[in-house]
PDB file of C-alpha atoms in Angstrom:
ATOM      1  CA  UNK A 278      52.417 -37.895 114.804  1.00 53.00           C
ATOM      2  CA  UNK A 279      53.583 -36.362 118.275  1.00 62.00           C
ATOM      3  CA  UNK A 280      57.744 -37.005 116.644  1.00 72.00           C
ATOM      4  CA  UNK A 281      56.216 -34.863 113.580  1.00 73.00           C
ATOM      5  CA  UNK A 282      54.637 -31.878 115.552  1.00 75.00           C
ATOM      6  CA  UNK A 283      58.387 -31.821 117.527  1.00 80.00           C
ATOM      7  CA  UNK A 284      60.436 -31.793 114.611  1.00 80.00           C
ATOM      8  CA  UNK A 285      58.197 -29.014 113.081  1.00 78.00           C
ATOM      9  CA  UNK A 286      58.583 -27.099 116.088  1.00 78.00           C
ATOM     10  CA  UNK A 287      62.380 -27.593 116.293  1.00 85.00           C
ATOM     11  CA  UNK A 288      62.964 -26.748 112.606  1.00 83.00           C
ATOM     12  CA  UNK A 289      60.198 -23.535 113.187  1.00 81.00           C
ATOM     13  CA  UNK A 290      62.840 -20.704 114.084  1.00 85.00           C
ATOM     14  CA  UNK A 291      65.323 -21.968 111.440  1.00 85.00           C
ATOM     15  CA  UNK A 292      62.846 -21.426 108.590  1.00 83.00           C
ATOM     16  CA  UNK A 293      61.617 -17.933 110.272  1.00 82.00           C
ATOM     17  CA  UNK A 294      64.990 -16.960 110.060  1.00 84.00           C
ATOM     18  CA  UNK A 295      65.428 -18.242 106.702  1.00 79.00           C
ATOM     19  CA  UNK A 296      62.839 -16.229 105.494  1.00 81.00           C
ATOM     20  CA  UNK A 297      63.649 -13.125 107.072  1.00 79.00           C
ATOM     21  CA  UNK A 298      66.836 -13.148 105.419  1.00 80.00           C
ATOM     22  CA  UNK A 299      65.710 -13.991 102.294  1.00 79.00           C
ATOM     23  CA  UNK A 300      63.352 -11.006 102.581  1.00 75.00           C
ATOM     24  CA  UNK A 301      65.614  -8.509 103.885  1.00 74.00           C
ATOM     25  CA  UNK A 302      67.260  -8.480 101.067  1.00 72.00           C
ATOM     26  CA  UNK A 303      63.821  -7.103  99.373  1.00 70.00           C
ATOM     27  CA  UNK A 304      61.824  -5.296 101.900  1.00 67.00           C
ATOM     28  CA  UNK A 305      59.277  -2.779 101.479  1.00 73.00           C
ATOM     29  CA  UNK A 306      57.501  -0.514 103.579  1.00 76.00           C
ATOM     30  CA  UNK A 307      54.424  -2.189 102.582  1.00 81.00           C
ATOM     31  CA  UNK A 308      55.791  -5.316 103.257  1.00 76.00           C
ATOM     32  CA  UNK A 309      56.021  -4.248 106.485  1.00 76.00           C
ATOM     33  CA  UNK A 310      52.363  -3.064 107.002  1.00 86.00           C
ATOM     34  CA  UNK A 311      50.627  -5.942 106.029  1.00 84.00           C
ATOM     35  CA  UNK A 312      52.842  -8.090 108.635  1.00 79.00           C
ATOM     36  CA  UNK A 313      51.805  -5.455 111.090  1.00 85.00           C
ATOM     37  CA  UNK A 314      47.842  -5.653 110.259  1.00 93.00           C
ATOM     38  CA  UNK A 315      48.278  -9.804 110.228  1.00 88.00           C
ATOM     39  CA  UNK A 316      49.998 -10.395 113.717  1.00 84.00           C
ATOM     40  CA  UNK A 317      47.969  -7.431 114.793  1.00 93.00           C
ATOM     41  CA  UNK A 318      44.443  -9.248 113.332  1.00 93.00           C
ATOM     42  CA  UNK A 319      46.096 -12.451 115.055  1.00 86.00           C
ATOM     43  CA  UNK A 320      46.597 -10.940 119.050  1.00 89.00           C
ATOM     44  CA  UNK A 321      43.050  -9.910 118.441  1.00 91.00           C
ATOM     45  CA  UNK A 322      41.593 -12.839 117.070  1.00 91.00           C
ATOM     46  CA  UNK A 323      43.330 -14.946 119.735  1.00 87.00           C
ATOM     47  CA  UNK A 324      42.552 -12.512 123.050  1.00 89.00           C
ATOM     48  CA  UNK A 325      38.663 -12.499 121.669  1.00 89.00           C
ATOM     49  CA  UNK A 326      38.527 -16.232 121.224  1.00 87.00           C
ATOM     50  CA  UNK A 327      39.928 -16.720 124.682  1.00 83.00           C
ATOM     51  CA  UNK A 328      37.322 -14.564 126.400  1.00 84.00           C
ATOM     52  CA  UNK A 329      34.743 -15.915 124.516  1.00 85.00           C
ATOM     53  CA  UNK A 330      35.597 -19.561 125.194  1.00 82.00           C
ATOM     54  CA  UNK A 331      36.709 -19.220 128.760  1.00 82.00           C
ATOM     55  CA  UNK A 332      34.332 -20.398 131.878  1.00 84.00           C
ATOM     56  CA  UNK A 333      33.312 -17.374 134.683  1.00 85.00           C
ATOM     57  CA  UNK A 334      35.324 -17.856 137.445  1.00 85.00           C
ATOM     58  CA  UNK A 335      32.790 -19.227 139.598  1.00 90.00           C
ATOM     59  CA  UNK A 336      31.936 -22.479 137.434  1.00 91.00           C
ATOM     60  CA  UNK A 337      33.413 -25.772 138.159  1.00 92.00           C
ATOM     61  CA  UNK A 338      34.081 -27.493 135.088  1.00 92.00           C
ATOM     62  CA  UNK A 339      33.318 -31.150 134.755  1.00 92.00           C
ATOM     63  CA  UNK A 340      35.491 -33.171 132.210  1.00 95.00           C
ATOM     64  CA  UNK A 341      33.848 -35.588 129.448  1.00 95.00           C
ATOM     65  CA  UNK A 342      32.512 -38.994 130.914  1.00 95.00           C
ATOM     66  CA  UNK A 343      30.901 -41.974 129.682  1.00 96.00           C
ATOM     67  CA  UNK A 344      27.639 -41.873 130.743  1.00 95.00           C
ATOM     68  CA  UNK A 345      24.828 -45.308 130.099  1.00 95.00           C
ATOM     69  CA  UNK A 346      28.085 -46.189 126.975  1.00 95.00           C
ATOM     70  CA  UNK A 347      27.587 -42.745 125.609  1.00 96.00           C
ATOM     71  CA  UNK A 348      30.205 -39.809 125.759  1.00 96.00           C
ATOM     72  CA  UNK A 349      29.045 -36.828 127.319  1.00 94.00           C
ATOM     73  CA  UNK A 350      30.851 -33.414 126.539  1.00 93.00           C
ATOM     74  CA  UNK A 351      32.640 -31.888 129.338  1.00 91.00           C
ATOM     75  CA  UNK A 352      31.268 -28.429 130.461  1.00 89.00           C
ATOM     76  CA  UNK A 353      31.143 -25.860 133.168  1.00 89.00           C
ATOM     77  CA  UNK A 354      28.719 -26.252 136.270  1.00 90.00           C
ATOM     78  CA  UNK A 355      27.807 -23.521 138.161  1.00 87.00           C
ATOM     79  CA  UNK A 356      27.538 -24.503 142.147  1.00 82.00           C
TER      80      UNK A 356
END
């Protein structure tokens, strides 16, 4: 599975290009907007999910552990 994810990433910036050439040929203004509003909805989506999801800086965090043969989630501890 890991080989996969590596050759997808590899072959990632040939296919971008790909496309970009094969829509340069036919681009649009509006074409333009809507990639605009999706990497735009995209930095926001991914700056809000990282605040949201992140521990405050004064919380140890405490990785998942077997506990009595039963996994416990890992989580932040305040001290």
């Amino acid at each position: 599975m890991l080989r996969f994810v590596e050759v997808g990433l590899f072959f990632c910036p040939f296919a971008l290009y790909g496309l970009w050439v094969f829509l340069g040929r036919s681009f649009s203004a509006r074409f333009m907007w809507i990639a605009v509003t999706g990497l735009t909805v995209l930095a926001v989506a991914t700056i809000w999910y990282g605040l949201a999801r992140s521990l405050p800086p004064q919380d140890r965090y405490v990785p998942a552990h077997i506990e009595n043969g039963h996994i416990v989630q890992g989580r932040g501890v305040a001290p």
